[in-house]
XYZ file of C-alpha atoms in Angstrom:
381
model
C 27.331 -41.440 -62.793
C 29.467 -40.469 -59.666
C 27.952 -42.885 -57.196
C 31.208 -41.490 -54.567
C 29.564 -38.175 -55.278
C 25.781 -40.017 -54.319
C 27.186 -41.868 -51.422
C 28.786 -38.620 -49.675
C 25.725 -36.622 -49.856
C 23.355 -39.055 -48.705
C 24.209 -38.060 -45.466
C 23.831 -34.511 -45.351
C 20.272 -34.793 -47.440
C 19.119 -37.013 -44.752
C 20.049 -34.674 -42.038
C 18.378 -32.050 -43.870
C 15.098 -33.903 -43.924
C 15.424 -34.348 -40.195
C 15.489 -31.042 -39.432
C 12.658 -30.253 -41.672
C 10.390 -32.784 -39.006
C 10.771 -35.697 -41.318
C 11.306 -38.825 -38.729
C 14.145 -40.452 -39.561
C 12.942 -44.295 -41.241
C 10.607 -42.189 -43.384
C 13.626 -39.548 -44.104
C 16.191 -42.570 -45.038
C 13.548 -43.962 -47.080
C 13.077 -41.117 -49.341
C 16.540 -40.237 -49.700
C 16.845 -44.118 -51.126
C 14.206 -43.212 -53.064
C 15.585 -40.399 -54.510
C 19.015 -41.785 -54.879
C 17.152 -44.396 -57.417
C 15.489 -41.352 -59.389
C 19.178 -39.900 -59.769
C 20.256 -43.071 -61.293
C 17.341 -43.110 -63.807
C 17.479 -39.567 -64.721
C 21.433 -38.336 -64.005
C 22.617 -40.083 -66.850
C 20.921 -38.220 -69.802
C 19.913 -34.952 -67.672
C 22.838 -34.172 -64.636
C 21.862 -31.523 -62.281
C 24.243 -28.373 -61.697
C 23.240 -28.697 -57.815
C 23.352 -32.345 -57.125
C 22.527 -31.525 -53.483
C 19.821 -29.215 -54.050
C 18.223 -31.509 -56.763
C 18.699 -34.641 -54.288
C 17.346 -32.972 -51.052
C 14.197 -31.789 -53.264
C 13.387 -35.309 -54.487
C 13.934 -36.600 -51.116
C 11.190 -34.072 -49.675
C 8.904 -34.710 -52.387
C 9.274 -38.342 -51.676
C 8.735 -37.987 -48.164
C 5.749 -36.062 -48.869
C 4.347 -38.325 -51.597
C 4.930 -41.567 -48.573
C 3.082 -38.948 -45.830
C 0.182 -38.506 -47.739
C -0.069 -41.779 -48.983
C 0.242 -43.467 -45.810
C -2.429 -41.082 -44.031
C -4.668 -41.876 -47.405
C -4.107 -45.922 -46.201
C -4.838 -45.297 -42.497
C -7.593 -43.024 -43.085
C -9.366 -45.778 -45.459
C -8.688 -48.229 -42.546
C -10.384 -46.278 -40.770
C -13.221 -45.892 -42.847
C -13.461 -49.703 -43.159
C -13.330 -49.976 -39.475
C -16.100 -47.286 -39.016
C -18.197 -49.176 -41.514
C -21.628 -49.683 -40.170
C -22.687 -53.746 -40.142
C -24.768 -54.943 -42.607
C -28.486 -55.153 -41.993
C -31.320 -52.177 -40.652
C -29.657 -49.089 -39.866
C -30.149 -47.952 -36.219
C -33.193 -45.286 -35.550
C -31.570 -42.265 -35.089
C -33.658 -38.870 -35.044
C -31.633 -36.020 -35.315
C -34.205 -33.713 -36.012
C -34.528 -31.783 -32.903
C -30.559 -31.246 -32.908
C -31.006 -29.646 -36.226
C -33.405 -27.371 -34.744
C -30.395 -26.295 -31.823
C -27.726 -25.848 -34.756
C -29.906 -23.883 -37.222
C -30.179 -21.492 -34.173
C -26.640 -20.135 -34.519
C -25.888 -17.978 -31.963
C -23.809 -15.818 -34.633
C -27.520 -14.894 -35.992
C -30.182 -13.044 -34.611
C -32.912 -15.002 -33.060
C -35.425 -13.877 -36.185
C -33.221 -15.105 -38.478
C -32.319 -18.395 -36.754
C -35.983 -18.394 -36.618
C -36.425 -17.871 -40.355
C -33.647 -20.096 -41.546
C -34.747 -23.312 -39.391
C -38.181 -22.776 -40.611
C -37.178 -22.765 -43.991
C -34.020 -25.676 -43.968
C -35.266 -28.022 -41.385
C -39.039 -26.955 -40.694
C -39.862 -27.856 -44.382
C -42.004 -24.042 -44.669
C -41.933 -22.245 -47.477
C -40.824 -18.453 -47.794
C -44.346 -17.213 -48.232
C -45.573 -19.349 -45.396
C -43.013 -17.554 -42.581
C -43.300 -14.288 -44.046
C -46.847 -14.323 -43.228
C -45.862 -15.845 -40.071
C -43.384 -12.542 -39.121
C -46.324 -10.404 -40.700
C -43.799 -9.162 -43.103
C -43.593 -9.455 -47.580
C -42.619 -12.318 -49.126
C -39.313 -10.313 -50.874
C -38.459 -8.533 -47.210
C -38.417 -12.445 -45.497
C -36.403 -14.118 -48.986
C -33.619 -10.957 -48.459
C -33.285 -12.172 -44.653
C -33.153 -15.618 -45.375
C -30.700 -14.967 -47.486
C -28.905 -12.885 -45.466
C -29.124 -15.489 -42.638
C -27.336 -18.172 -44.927
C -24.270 -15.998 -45.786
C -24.008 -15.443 -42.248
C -23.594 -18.899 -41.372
C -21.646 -19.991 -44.475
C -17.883 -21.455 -43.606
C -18.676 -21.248 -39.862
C -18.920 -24.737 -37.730
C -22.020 -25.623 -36.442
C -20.467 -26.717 -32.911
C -22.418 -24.135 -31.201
C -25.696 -24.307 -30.881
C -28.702 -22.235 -30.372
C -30.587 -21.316 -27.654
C -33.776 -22.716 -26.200
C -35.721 -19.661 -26.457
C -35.077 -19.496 -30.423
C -36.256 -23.326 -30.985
C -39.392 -22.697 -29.093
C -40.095 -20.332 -31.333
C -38.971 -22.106 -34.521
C -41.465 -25.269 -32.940
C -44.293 -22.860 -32.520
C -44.593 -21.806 -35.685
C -43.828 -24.876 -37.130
C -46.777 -26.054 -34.885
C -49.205 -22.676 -36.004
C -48.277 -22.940 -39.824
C -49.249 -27.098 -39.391
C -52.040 -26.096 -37.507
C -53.435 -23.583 -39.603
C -51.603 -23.759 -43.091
C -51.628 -25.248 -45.988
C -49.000 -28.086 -44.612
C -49.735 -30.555 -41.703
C -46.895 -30.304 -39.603
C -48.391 -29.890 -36.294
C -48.138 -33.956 -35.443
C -43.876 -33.148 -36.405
C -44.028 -30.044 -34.312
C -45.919 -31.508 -31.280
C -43.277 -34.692 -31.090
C -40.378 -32.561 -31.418
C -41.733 -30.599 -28.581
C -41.744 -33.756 -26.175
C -38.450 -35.031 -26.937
C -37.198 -31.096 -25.541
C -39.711 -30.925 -22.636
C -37.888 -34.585 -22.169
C -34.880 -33.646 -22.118
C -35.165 -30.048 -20.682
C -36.721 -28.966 -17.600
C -37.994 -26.006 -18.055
C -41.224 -23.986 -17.524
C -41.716 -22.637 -21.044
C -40.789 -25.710 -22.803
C -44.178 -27.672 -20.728
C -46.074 -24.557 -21.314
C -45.304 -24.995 -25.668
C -46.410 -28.990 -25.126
C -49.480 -27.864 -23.207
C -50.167 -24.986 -25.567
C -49.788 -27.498 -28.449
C -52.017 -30.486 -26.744
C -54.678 -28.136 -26.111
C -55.107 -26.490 -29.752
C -54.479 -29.685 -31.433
C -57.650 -31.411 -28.901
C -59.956 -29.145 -31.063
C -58.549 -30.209 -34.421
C -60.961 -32.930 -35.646
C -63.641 -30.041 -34.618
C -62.102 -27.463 -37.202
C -63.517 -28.310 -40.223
C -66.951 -29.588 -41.710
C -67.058 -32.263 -43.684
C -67.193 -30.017 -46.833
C -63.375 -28.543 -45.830
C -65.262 -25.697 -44.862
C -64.467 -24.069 -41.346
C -66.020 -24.170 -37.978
C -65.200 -21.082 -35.672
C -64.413 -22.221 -32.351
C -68.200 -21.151 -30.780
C -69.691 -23.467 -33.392
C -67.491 -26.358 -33.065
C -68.849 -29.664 -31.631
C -67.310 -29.961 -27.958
C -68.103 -33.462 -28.065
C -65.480 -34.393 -30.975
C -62.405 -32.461 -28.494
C -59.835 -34.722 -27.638
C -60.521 -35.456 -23.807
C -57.173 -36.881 -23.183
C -54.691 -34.640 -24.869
C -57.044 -31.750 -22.859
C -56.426 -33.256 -20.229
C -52.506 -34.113 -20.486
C -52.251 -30.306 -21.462
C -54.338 -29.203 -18.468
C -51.896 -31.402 -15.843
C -48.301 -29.981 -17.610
C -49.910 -26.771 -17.755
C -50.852 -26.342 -14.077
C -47.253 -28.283 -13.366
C -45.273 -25.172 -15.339
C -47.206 -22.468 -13.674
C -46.549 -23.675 -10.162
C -43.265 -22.515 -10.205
C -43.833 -19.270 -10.857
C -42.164 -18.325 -14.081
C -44.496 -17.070 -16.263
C -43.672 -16.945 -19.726
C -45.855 -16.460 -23.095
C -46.427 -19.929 -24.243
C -47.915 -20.805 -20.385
C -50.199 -17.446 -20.605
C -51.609 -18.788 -24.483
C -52.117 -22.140 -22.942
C -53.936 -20.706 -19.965
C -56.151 -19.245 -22.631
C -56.713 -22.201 -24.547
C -57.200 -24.443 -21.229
C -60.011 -21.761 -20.716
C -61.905 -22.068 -23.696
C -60.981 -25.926 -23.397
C -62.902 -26.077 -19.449
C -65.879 -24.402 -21.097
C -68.796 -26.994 -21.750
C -70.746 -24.781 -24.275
C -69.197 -21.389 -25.906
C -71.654 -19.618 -23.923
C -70.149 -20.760 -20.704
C -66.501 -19.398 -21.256
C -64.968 -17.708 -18.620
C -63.903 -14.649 -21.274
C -63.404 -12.072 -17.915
C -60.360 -14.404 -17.007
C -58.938 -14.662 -20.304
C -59.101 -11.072 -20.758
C -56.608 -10.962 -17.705
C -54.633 -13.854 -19.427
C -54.646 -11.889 -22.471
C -53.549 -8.549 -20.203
C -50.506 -10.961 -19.006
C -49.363 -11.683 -22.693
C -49.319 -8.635 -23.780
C -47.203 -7.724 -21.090
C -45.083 -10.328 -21.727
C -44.794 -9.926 -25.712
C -46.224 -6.302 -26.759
C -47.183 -8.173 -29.907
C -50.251 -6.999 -32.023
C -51.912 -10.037 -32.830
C -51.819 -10.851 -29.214
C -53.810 -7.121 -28.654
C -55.924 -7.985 -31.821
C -57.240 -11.202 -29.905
C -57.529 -9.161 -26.736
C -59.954 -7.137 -28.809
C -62.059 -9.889 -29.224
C -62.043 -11.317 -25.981
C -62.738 -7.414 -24.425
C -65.494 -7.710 -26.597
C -66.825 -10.589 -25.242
C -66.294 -9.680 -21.581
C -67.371 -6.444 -21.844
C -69.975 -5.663 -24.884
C -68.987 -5.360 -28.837
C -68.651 -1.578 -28.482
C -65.629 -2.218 -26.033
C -63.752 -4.259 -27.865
C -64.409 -2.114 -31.218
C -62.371 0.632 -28.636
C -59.758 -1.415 -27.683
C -59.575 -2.589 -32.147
C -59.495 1.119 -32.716
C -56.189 1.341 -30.901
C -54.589 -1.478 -33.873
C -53.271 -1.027 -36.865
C -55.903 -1.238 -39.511
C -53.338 -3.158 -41.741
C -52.492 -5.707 -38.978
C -53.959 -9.237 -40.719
C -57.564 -10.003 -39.838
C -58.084 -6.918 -38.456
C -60.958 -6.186 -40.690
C -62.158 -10.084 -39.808
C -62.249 -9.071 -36.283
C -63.885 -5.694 -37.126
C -66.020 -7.345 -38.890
C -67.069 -9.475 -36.439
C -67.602 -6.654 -33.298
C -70.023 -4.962 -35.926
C -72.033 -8.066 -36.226
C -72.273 -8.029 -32.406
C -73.408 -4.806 -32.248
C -75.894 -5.290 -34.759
C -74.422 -2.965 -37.955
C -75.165 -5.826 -40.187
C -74.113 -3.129 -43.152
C -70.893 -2.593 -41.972
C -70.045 -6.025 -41.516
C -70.914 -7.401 -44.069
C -68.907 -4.984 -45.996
C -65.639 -5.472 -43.718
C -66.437 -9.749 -44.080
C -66.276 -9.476 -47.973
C -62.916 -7.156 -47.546
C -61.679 -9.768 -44.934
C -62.040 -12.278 -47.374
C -60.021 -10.669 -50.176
C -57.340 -10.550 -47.925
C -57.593 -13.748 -46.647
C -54.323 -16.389 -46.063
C -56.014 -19.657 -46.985
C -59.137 -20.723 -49.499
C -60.318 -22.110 -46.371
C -60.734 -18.785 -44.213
C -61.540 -16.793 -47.807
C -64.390 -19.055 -48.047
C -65.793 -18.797 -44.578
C -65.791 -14.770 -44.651
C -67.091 -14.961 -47.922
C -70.010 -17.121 -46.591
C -70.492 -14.677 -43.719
C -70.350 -11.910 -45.866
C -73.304 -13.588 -47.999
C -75.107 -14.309 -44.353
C -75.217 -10.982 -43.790
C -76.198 -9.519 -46.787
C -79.206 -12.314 -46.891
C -80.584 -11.397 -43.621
C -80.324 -7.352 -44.683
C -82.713 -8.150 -47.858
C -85.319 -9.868 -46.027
């Protein structure tokens, strides 16, 4: 072993890792370090390149310490970070998993789609009946949605438009589906209305208070349902009508109308009404007008139908059906229903019975299937 040879290079190998942005204590440590690996291993295996094997050792020793010593800080770290023993703090980040579902580097639909389904807790039947669309066409943009968003960082979040309408149909599908999450969907809704001023937002919360006052009202005690003319008034919930009324009338006084305020103007109408037979269906034919300015949706002009023909005769809102799709869901329900009006028992039973083969829910397949039975009854006698 030529330890002259070790002791002149030492220098030049530790300049070398100093240029390579090794600071200089960790640099002269390594190139100790390696000095003792040439000791152990020069004897029985001497490089040709004592310089080159030395300043290679020395950088892989310097590395080794760097990682090593970031390893040791970062577990301090850890141990530092460590929460305290005892109850964890109540922390609800559920709402702020709505905002960063809602990537802005996806469409709104398929922020929509992909909350609903990793956060909302719905499955993919339930939102593709939701979007009106097949089961298969909703999976392939789910799908889509997640490849999208796969490697990026959620640090952006969504938009408050795209929430709403992840919280609405979280609220609808609760409300009407096979999954209570309506209670989830209305709290969710007043921790954003808390934290956001903004028209729309009070107009969801109002829309949600009012449809969820009728809820104990929905269903006999046989699971069966109650349409909202035969529902008993007297089992609404006063209060949450009432809290709904006062943010509702608080959103539209500043004049920035939006869809969820024009559905809860609606549902504040048939909430004022003491009996069905009092409702004031002329104005919510003009609310109705207003959505479907707003939203040019089809199930908005499929409820217009009925409300036209409740304002204005059966035969006028069988014109304003006849404008639809035929396929649009309960379309034939609501055809069925104008016919009854109009006092072609025939044809509606027929169109109940179809209704309920294409039914969403046992629930609403058994209550057109009742009707349809009504019908037929009443024909025979």
């Amino acid at each position: 072993m030529d330890e002259a040879l070790l002791r002149s290079l030492t220098p030049s190998v530790l300049a070398i890792l100093v240029r390579r942005g090794a600071d200089f204590a960790a640099a002269e440590d390594a190139v100790q370090d390696a000095l003792v690996e040439a000791f152990r291993v020069w004897p029985a295996d001497p490089p040709r390149d004592a310089k080159g094997w030395l300043v290679t050792v020395a950088w892989r020793k310097f590395l080794d310490a760097t990682r090593s010593d970031a390893a040791r800080r970062r577990r301090e770290d850890l141990v530092d970070e460590e929460p305290a023993p005892g109850p964890a703090p109540a922390v609800d980040d559920t709402l702020q998993l709505y905002f960063l579902c809602a990537h802005p580097s996806l469409t709104p639909s398929s922020a929509v789609a992909l909350t609903l389904r990793a956060v909302g807790g719905l499955t993919t039947r339930q939102i593709a009946q939701a979007y009106l669309v097949p089961e298969a066409t909703m999976a392939q943009r789910i799908s889509r949605a997640k490849r999208t968003v796969s490697g990026v960082r959620f640090d952006q979040p969504g938009d408050v438009a795209t929430v709403l309408r992840v919280l609405y149909l979280v609220f609808n599908e609760g409300y009407s589906g096979d999954i209570d999450l309506a209670a989830e969907a209305i709290r969710l809704t007043r921790q954003l209305a808390a934290a956001i001023d903004h028209p729309e937002v009070a107009g969801l919360l109002a829309l949600m208070l009012l449809h969820h006052a009728r809820r104990a009202s929905r269903t006999a005690p046989d699971g069966s349902l109650v349409p909202l003319a035969e529902q008993d008034r007297g089992r609404w919930d006063t209060k949450s009508i009432a809290e709904g009324v006062d943010i509702l009338q608080a959103a539209l006084a500043r004049d920035r109308l939006g869809e969820f305020q024009a559905q809860a103007a609606i549902a504040a109408l048939h909430a004022d009404a003491p009996v069905a037979e009092e409702t004031d269906w002329v104005q919510i034919v003009e609310w109705y007008d207003e959505l479907t300015r707003l939203t040019d949706s089809p199930v908005v002009r499929l409820n217009r139908a009925v409300a036209v023909g409740e304002a204005d005769g059966p035969r006028a809102g069988l014109a304003a059906l006849a404008e639809l799709d035929d396929s649009l869901p309960r379309h034939t329900a609501v055809a069925a229903y104008l016919h009854e009006r109009d006092g072609d028992l025939a044809t509606a039973a027929r169109l109940y019975a179809e209704a309920a083969q294409q039914a969403p829910n046992l629930a609403e397949r058994d209550y057109l299937t009742r009707q349809a039975a009504r019908l037929n009854t009443r024909r025979r006698r």
